[in-house]
PDB file of C-alpha atoms in Angstrom:
ATOM      1  CA  ALA O   1     -58.981 -37.191  11.872  1.00  0.00           C
ATOM      2  CA  ALA O   2     -58.717 -35.852  15.393  1.00  0.00           C
ATOM      3  CA  GLY O   3     -56.176 -33.115  15.916  1.00  0.00           C
ATOM      4  CA  VAL O   4     -54.457 -31.489  18.857  1.00  0.00           C
ATOM      5  CA  ILE O   5     -56.822 -29.240  20.771  1.00  0.00           C
ATOM      6  CA  GLN O   6     -55.664 -26.158  22.628  1.00  0.00           C
ATOM      7  CA  SER O   7     -57.656 -23.882  24.870  1.00  0.00           C
ATOM      8  CA  PRO O   8     -58.195 -21.070  25.106  1.00  0.00           C
ATOM      9  CA  ARG O   9     -57.356 -19.839  21.625  1.00  0.00           C
ATOM     10  CA  HIS O  10     -56.895 -16.278  22.810  1.00  0.00           C
ATOM     11  CA  LEU O  11     -56.027 -14.952  26.247  1.00  0.00           C
ATOM     12  CA  ILE O  12     -55.474 -11.431  27.475  1.00  0.00           C
ATOM     13  CA  LYS O  13     -53.850 -10.872  30.861  1.00  0.00           C
ATOM     14  CA  GLU O  14     -52.358  -8.028  32.838  1.00  0.00           C
ATOM     15  CA  LYS O  15     -48.752  -7.941  34.008  1.00  0.00           C
ATOM     16  CA  ARG O  16     -48.097 -10.055  37.114  1.00  0.00           C
ATOM     17  CA  GLU O  17     -51.229 -12.134  36.552  1.00  0.00           C
ATOM     18  CA  THR O  18     -51.259 -15.893  36.014  1.00  0.00           C
ATOM     19  CA  ALA O  19     -52.413 -17.909  33.021  1.00  0.00           C
ATOM     20  CA  THR O  20     -53.127 -21.565  32.354  1.00  0.00           C
ATOM     21  CA  LEU O  21     -52.990 -23.011  28.859  1.00  0.00           C
ATOM     22  CA  LYS O  22     -54.431 -26.429  28.119  1.00  0.00           C
ATOM     23  CA  CYS O  23     -53.518 -29.001  25.507  1.00  0.00           C
ATOM     24  CA  TYR O  24     -55.375 -32.166  24.530  1.00  0.00           C
ATOM     25  CA  PRO O  25     -53.178 -34.430  22.379  1.00  0.00           C
ATOM     26  CA  ILE O  26     -54.299 -36.609  19.527  1.00  0.00           C
ATOM     27  CA  PRO O  27     -55.823 -39.829  20.934  1.00  0.00           C
ATOM     28  CA  ARG O  28     -53.208 -42.507  21.689  1.00  0.00           C
ATOM     29  CA  HIS O  29     -50.370 -39.973  21.551  1.00  0.00           C
ATOM     30  CA  ASP O  30     -48.332 -40.209  24.735  1.00  0.00           C
ATOM     31  CA  THR O  31     -45.834 -37.389  24.191  1.00  0.00           C
ATOM     32  CA  VAL O  32     -46.656 -33.692  24.467  1.00  0.00           C
ATOM     33  CA  TYR O  33     -44.441 -30.734  23.623  1.00  0.00           C
ATOM     34  CA  TRP O  34     -44.857 -27.007  24.299  1.00  0.00           C
ATOM     35  CA  TYR O  35     -43.376 -24.315  22.060  1.00  0.00           C
ATOM     36  CA  GLN O  36     -43.392 -20.525  22.224  1.00  0.00           C
ATOM     37  CA  GLN O  37     -43.369 -18.363  19.097  1.00  0.00           C
ATOM     38  CA  GLY O  38     -42.701 -14.670  19.551  1.00  0.00           C
ATOM     39  CA  PRO O  39     -43.551 -12.095  16.866  1.00  0.00           C
ATOM     40  CA  GLY O  40     -41.446 -12.668  13.763  1.00  0.00           C
ATOM     41  CA  GLN O  41     -39.589 -15.566  15.374  1.00  0.00           C
ATOM     42  CA  ASP O  42     -39.441 -19.307  14.880  1.00  0.00           C
ATOM     43  CA  PRO O  43     -41.053 -21.581  17.487  1.00  0.00           C
ATOM     44  CA  GLN O  44     -38.843 -22.227  20.517  1.00  0.00           C
ATOM     45  CA  PHE O  45     -39.089 -25.405  22.556  1.00  0.00           C
ATOM     46  CA  LEU O  46     -40.200 -25.011  26.177  1.00  0.00           C
ATOM     47  CA  ILE O  47     -40.833 -28.432  27.700  1.00  0.00           C
ATOM     48  CA  SER O  48     -42.031 -31.941  26.869  1.00  0.00           C
ATOM     49  CA  PHE O  49     -43.668 -34.884  28.608  1.00  0.00           C
ATOM     50  CA  TYR O  50     -43.562 -38.580  27.785  1.00  0.00           C
ATOM     51  CA  GLU O  51     -45.943 -40.903  29.591  1.00  0.00           C
ATOM     52  CA  LYS O  52     -46.731 -38.175  32.126  1.00  0.00           C
ATOM     53  CA  MET O  53     -43.101 -37.597  33.050  1.00  0.00           C
ATOM     54  CA  GLN O  54     -41.069 -34.578  32.016  1.00  0.00           C
ATOM     55  CA  SER O  55     -38.794 -35.786  29.243  1.00  0.00           C
ATOM     56  CA  ASP O  56     -36.980 -32.640  28.143  1.00  0.00           C
ATOM     57  CA  LYS O  57     -36.707 -29.007  29.085  1.00  0.00           C
ATOM     58  CA  GLY O  58     -35.763 -26.030  26.985  1.00  0.00           C
ATOM     59  CA  SER O  59     -35.634 -22.314  27.611  1.00  0.00           C
ATOM     60  CA  ILE O  60     -38.626 -22.241  29.915  1.00  0.00           C
ATOM     61  CA  PRO O  61     -38.632 -19.506  32.588  1.00  0.00           C
ATOM     62  CA  ASP O  62     -38.814 -20.565  36.227  1.00  0.00           C
ATOM     63  CA  ARG O  63     -42.126 -18.687  36.377  1.00  0.00           C
ATOM     64  CA  PHE O  64     -43.609 -21.336  34.084  1.00  0.00           C
ATOM     65  CA  SER O  65     -44.494 -24.870  35.049  1.00  0.00           C
ATOM     66  CA  ALA O  66     -46.249 -27.662  33.242  1.00  0.00           C
ATOM     67  CA  GLN O  67     -47.524 -31.157  33.759  1.00  0.00           C
ATOM     68  CA  GLN O  68     -49.156 -34.004  31.921  1.00  0.00           C
ATOM     69  CA  PHE O  69     -52.153 -35.674  33.498  1.00  0.00           C
ATOM     70  CA  SER O  70     -53.354 -39.277  33.577  1.00  0.00           C
ATOM     71  CA  ASP O  71     -55.540 -38.697  30.502  1.00  0.00           C
ATOM     72  CA  TYR O  72     -52.424 -37.335  28.706  1.00  0.00           C
ATOM     73  CA  HIS O  73     -53.673 -33.785  28.471  1.00  0.00           C
ATOM     74  CA  SER O  74     -51.166 -31.152  29.517  1.00  0.00           C
ATOM     75  CA  GLU O  75     -51.342 -27.745  31.145  1.00  0.00           C
ATOM     76  CA  LEU O  76     -48.816 -24.918  30.998  1.00  0.00           C
ATOM     77  CA  ASN O  77     -49.031 -22.636  34.018  1.00  0.00           C
ATOM     78  CA  MET O  78     -47.537 -19.185  33.732  1.00  0.00           C
ATOM     79  CA  SER O  79     -47.183 -16.880  36.720  1.00  0.00           C
ATOM     80  CA  SER O  80     -46.004 -13.290  37.240  1.00  0.00           C
ATOM     81  CA  LEU O  81     -46.666 -12.600  33.586  1.00  0.00           C
ATOM     82  CA  GLU O  82     -44.418 -10.119  31.830  1.00  0.00           C
ATOM     83  CA  LEU O  83     -44.951  -8.120  28.637  1.00  0.00           C
ATOM     84  CA  GLY O  84     -42.352 -10.325  26.929  1.00  0.00           C
ATOM     85  CA  ASP O  85     -44.484 -13.402  27.510  1.00  0.00           C
ATOM     86  CA  SER O  86     -46.864 -12.194  24.807  1.00  0.00           C
ATOM     87  CA  ALA O  87     -46.580 -14.845  22.110  1.00  0.00           C
ATOM     88  CA  LEU O  88     -48.220 -17.770  20.386  1.00  0.00           C
ATOM     89  CA  TYR O  89     -47.984 -20.937  22.446  1.00  0.00           C
ATOM     90  CA  PHE O  90     -48.185 -24.185  20.538  1.00  0.00           C
ATOM     91  CA  CYS O  91     -48.705 -27.642  21.843  1.00  0.00           C
ATOM     92  CA  ALA O  92     -47.680 -30.649  19.774  1.00  0.00           C
ATOM     93  CA  SER O  93     -48.141 -34.352  20.298  1.00  0.00           C
ATOM     94  CA  SER O  94     -46.520 -37.459  18.926  1.00  0.00           C
ATOM     95  CA  PRO O  95     -47.086 -41.191  19.299  1.00  0.00           C
ATOM     96  CA  GLY O  96     -43.696 -41.474  21.007  1.00  0.00           C
ATOM     97  CA  LEU O  97     -41.973 -44.720  20.200  1.00  0.00           C
ATOM     98  CA  ALA O  98     -44.224 -45.442  17.237  1.00  0.00           C
ATOM     99  CA  GLU O  99     -43.388 -42.273  15.302  1.00  0.00           C
ATOM    100  CA  ASP O 100     -41.295 -39.164  15.819  1.00  0.00           C
ATOM    101  CA  THR O 101     -43.420 -36.683  13.882  1.00  0.00           C
ATOM    102  CA  GLN O 102     -44.921 -33.958  16.031  1.00  0.00           C
ATOM    103  CA  TYR O 103     -48.404 -32.726  15.181  1.00  0.00           C
ATOM    104  CA  PHE O 104     -49.249 -29.223  16.256  1.00  0.00           C
ATOM    105  CA  GLY O 105     -52.363 -27.655  17.666  1.00  0.00           C
ATOM    106  CA  PRO O 106     -53.765 -24.303  16.517  1.00  0.00           C
ATOM    107  CA  GLY O 107     -52.008 -22.417  19.304  1.00  0.00           C
ATOM    108  CA  THR O 108     -53.015 -20.043  22.082  1.00  0.00           C
ATOM    109  CA  ARG O 109     -52.319 -16.381  21.516  1.00  0.00           C
ATOM    110  CA  LEU O 110     -51.379 -14.809  24.843  1.00  0.00           C
ATOM    111  CA  THR O 111     -51.356 -11.047  25.115  1.00  0.00           C
ATOM    112  CA  VAL O 112     -49.957  -9.469  28.286  1.00  0.00           C
ATOM    113  CA  LEU O 113     -50.910  -5.834  28.809  1.00  0.00           C
TER     114      LEU O 113
ATOM    115  CA  ASP J   1     -26.882 -19.863  17.970  1.00  0.00           C
ATOM    116  CA  GLN J   2     -29.172 -20.780  15.084  1.00  0.00           C
ATOM    117  CA  GLN J   3     -28.632 -24.493  14.540  1.00  0.00           C
ATOM    118  CA  VAL J   4     -31.146 -24.682  11.695  1.00  0.00           C
ATOM    119  CA  LYS J   5     -31.047 -21.992   9.056  1.00  0.00           C
ATOM    120  CA  GLN J   6     -33.251 -21.055   6.163  1.00  0.00           C
ATOM    121  CA  ASN J   7     -31.277 -18.398   4.351  1.00  0.00           C
ATOM    122  CA  SER J   8     -34.056 -17.313   2.011  1.00  0.00           C
ATOM    123  CA  PRO J   9     -36.720 -15.399   3.930  1.00  0.00           C
ATOM    124  CA  SER J  10     -38.975 -15.332   0.895  1.00  0.00           C
ATOM    125  CA  LEU J  11     -39.513 -17.036  -2.450  1.00  0.00           C
ATOM    126  CA  SER J  12     -41.854 -16.217  -5.323  1.00  0.00           C
ATOM    127  CA  VAL J  13     -42.741 -18.852  -7.923  1.00  0.00           C
ATOM    128  CA  GLN J  14     -45.104 -19.040 -10.881  1.00  0.00           C
ATOM    129  CA  GLU J  15     -48.001 -21.456 -10.579  1.00  0.00           C
ATOM    130  CA  GLY J  16     -47.151 -24.826 -12.130  1.00  0.00           C
ATOM    131  CA  ARG J  17     -43.394 -24.386 -11.711  1.00  0.00           C
ATOM    132  CA  ILE J  18     -41.157 -25.986  -9.124  1.00  0.00           C
ATOM    133  CA  SER J  19     -40.611 -24.433  -5.693  1.00  0.00           C
ATOM    134  CA  ILE J  20     -37.336 -25.277  -3.979  1.00  0.00           C
ATOM    135  CA  LEU J  21     -36.917 -24.368  -0.330  1.00  0.00           C
ATOM    136  CA  ASN J  22     -33.558 -24.856   1.309  1.00  0.00           C
ATOM    137  CA  CYS J  23     -32.423 -25.537   4.849  1.00  0.00           C
ATOM    138  CA  ASP J  24     -28.988 -25.933   6.444  1.00  0.00           C
ATOM    139  CA  TYR J  25     -28.124 -27.294   9.860  1.00  0.00           C
ATOM    140  CA  THR J  26     -25.022 -27.363  12.006  1.00  0.00           C
ATOM    141  CA  ASN J  27     -25.724 -29.978  14.682  1.00  0.00           C
ATOM    142  CA  SER J  28     -24.448 -33.367  13.518  1.00  0.00           C
ATOM    143  CA  MET J  29     -26.620 -35.050  16.182  1.00  0.00           C
ATOM    144  CA  PHE J  30     -29.773 -34.233  14.227  1.00  0.00           C
ATOM    145  CA  ASP J  31     -31.106 -37.396  12.630  1.00  0.00           C
ATOM    146  CA  TYR J  32     -34.708 -36.573  11.769  1.00  0.00           C
ATOM    147  CA  PHE J  33     -35.870 -33.679   9.657  1.00  0.00           C
ATOM    148  CA  LEU J  34     -39.322 -32.305   8.980  1.00  0.00           C
ATOM    149  CA  TRP J  35     -40.999 -29.620   6.924  1.00  0.00           C
ATOM    150  CA  TYR J  36     -44.017 -27.739   8.208  1.00  0.00           C
ATOM    151  CA  LYS J  37     -46.310 -25.285   6.475  1.00  0.00           C
ATOM    152  CA  LYS J  38     -47.733 -22.444   8.508  1.00  0.00           C
ATOM    153  CA  TYR J  39     -50.428 -19.846   7.977  1.00  0.00           C
ATOM    154  CA  PRO J  40     -50.642 -16.745  10.209  1.00  0.00           C
ATOM    155  CA  ALA J  41     -52.229 -17.385  13.613  1.00  0.00           C
ATOM    156  CA  GLU J  42     -52.404 -21.140  12.961  1.00  0.00           C
ATOM    157  CA  GLY J  43     -50.305 -24.041  14.130  1.00  0.00           C
ATOM    158  CA  PRO J  44     -47.629 -25.576  11.891  1.00  0.00           C
ATOM    159  CA  THR J  45     -49.013 -28.284   9.611  1.00  0.00           C
ATOM    160  CA  PHE J  46     -46.786 -31.298   9.024  1.00  0.00           C
ATOM    161  CA  LEU J  47     -45.854 -31.854   5.379  1.00  0.00           C
ATOM    162  CA  ILE J  48     -43.113 -34.418   5.062  1.00  0.00           C
ATOM    163  CA  SER J  49     -40.171 -35.828   6.978  1.00  0.00           C
ATOM    164  CA  ILE J  50     -36.962 -37.707   6.348  1.00  0.00           C
ATOM    165  CA  SER J  51     -34.728 -39.837   8.505  1.00  0.00           C
ATOM    166  CA  SER J  52     -30.967 -39.486   8.288  1.00  0.00           C
ATOM    167  CA  ILE J  53     -30.698 -43.016   6.910  1.00  0.00           C
ATOM    168  CA  LYS J  54     -32.376 -41.836   3.704  1.00  0.00           C
ATOM    169  CA  ASP J  55     -31.470 -39.202   1.151  1.00  0.00           C
ATOM    170  CA  LYS J  56     -34.890 -38.748  -0.414  1.00  0.00           C
ATOM    171  CA  ASN J  57     -38.517 -39.032   0.576  1.00  0.00           C
ATOM    172  CA  GLU J  58     -41.455 -38.321  -1.689  1.00  0.00           C
ATOM    173  CA  ASP J  59     -45.135 -37.747  -0.945  1.00  0.00           C
ATOM    174  CA  GLY J  60     -47.268 -36.574  -3.818  1.00  0.00           C
ATOM    175  CA  ARG J  61     -46.131 -33.147  -4.961  1.00  0.00           C
ATOM    176  CA  PHE J  62     -43.631 -32.877  -2.100  1.00  0.00           C
ATOM    177  CA  THR J  63     -40.109 -34.321  -2.114  1.00  0.00           C
ATOM    178  CA  VAL J  64     -37.463 -33.791   0.532  1.00  0.00           C
ATOM    179  CA  PHE J  65     -33.787 -34.336  -0.228  1.00  0.00           C
ATOM    180  CA  LEU J  66     -31.149 -34.758   2.447  1.00  0.00           C
ATOM    181  CA  ASN J  67     -27.412 -34.284   1.923  1.00  0.00           C
ATOM    182  CA  LYS J  68     -25.824 -35.312   5.215  1.00  0.00           C
ATOM    183  CA  SER J  69     -22.265 -34.494   4.223  1.00  0.00           C
ATOM    184  CA  ALA J  70     -23.292 -30.935   3.406  1.00  0.00           C
ATOM    185  CA  LYS J  71     -25.762 -30.777   6.318  1.00  0.00           C
ATOM    186  CA  HIS J  72     -28.349 -29.541   3.860  1.00  0.00           C
ATOM    187  CA  LEU J  73     -31.906 -30.436   3.014  1.00  0.00           C
ATOM    188  CA  SER J  74     -34.370 -29.116   0.517  1.00  0.00           C
ATOM    189  CA  LEU J  75     -38.089 -29.319  -0.118  1.00  0.00           C
ATOM    190  CA  HIS J  76     -39.304 -29.504  -3.700  1.00  0.00           C
ATOM    191  CA  ILE J  77     -42.927 -28.749  -4.536  1.00  0.00           C
ATOM    192  CA  VAL J  78     -43.979 -29.734  -8.041  1.00  0.00           C
ATOM    193  CA  PRO J  79     -46.181 -28.363  -9.481  1.00  0.00           C
ATOM    194  CA  SER J  80     -46.604 -25.340  -7.257  1.00  0.00           C
ATOM    195  CA  GLN J  81     -50.162 -24.174  -6.612  1.00  0.00           C
ATOM    196  CA  PRO J  82     -51.479 -20.858  -5.238  1.00  0.00           C
ATOM    197  CA  GLY J  83     -52.739 -22.739  -2.159  1.00  0.00           C
ATOM    198  CA  ASP J  84     -49.116 -23.557  -1.344  1.00  0.00           C
ATOM    199  CA  SER J  85     -48.507 -19.908  -0.457  1.00  0.00           C
ATOM    200  CA  ALA J  86     -47.531 -19.907   3.225  1.00  0.00           C
ATOM    201  CA  VAL J  87     -44.491 -19.841   5.491  1.00  0.00           C
ATOM    202  CA  TYR J  88     -42.480 -23.060   5.409  1.00  0.00           C
ATOM    203  CA  PHE J  89     -40.414 -24.118   8.404  1.00  0.00           C
ATOM    204  CA  CYS J  90     -37.647 -26.657   8.362  1.00  0.00           C
ATOM    205  CA  ALA J  91     -37.228 -28.497  11.683  1.00  0.00           C
ATOM    206  CA  ALA J  92     -34.733 -31.003  13.029  1.00  0.00           C
ATOM    207  CA  SER J  93     -34.466 -33.299  16.008  1.00  0.00           C
ATOM    208  CA  ALA J  94     -31.944 -35.606  17.622  1.00  0.00           C
ATOM    209  CA  ARG J  95     -34.172 -38.501  18.567  1.00  0.00           C
ATOM    210  CA  LYS J  96     -33.730 -39.991  21.997  1.00  0.00           C
ATOM    211  CA  LYS J  97     -34.108 -43.682  22.679  1.00  0.00           C
ATOM    212  CA  SER J  98     -37.181 -43.258  24.833  1.00  0.00           C
ATOM    213  CA  SER J  99     -39.136 -40.741  22.812  1.00  0.00           C
ATOM    214  CA  GLY J 100     -39.023 -38.146  20.094  1.00  0.00           C
ATOM    215  CA  ASP J 101     -36.895 -35.180  21.017  1.00  0.00           C
ATOM    216  CA  LYS J 102     -37.586 -31.493  20.796  1.00  0.00           C
ATOM    217  CA  LEU J 103     -37.724 -29.819  17.419  1.00  0.00           C
ATOM    218  CA  THR J 104     -35.308 -27.069  16.485  1.00  0.00           C
ATOM    219  CA  PHE J 105     -36.872 -24.824  13.865  1.00  0.00           C
ATOM    220  CA  GLY J 106     -35.403 -22.747  11.092  1.00  0.00           C
ATOM    221  CA  THR J 107     -36.433 -19.141  10.660  1.00  0.00           C
ATOM    222  CA  GLY J 108     -38.918 -19.909   7.914  1.00  0.00           C
ATOM    223  CA  THR J 109     -39.293 -19.100   4.215  1.00  0.00           C
ATOM    224  CA  ARG J 110     -42.369 -17.289   2.954  1.00  0.00           C
ATOM    225  CA  LEU J 111     -43.465 -18.870  -0.324  1.00  0.00           C
ATOM    226  CA  ALA J 112     -45.714 -16.959  -2.699  1.00  0.00           C
ATOM    227  CA  VAL J 113     -47.095 -18.826  -5.695  1.00  0.00           C
ATOM    228  CA  ARG J 114     -48.284 -16.447  -8.414  1.00  0.00           C
ATOM    229  CA  PRO J 115     -51.325 -17.496 -10.491  1.00  0.00           C
TER     230      PRO J 115
END
């Protein structure tokens, strides 16, 4: 079965640079969620989109923005990167009204030097 | 403010025996609960879920029990297998009318199944 696809899987950036993470949800899933997992921590919710509209927002820094496109893929844009942004970033998708279970992608490991 | 707690950071069980992982929550708005299994550097893999209208859900070797009055849920794995060794996260959500809501995760329990 098709799963959530995230790219890139690994990303290394310098401080103050920008990064773009991409997420391709499971086909026919209309809801996308972004989570951040720091070292030794549990995943923390950042932001979600339902039918291309932002549906919920968590502890996402103002330096980050995200959107969901017409084909339902989503991109997380991160600017003025800081050392503390180094983390695993997970994208999850769900069928929305049909089911509430979120299915996660393999994650993008971002390292800020 | 940790709304979902897994008080046991680790658990070691003999192969073939039962593994019981526990989770407590404080937010009474949570009405959907999930368990995920996670390996290092991989995304969480969905195992099983339960709605607040139920007190038990079973899927193969995995059973989740929900005690709403105690705000407690548990995951039972029977029989445990070495391949079950991983970190297990409990997660909860307060579902909105229009879509599934964000997940709030527990801190995880590392399960080791000894051969």
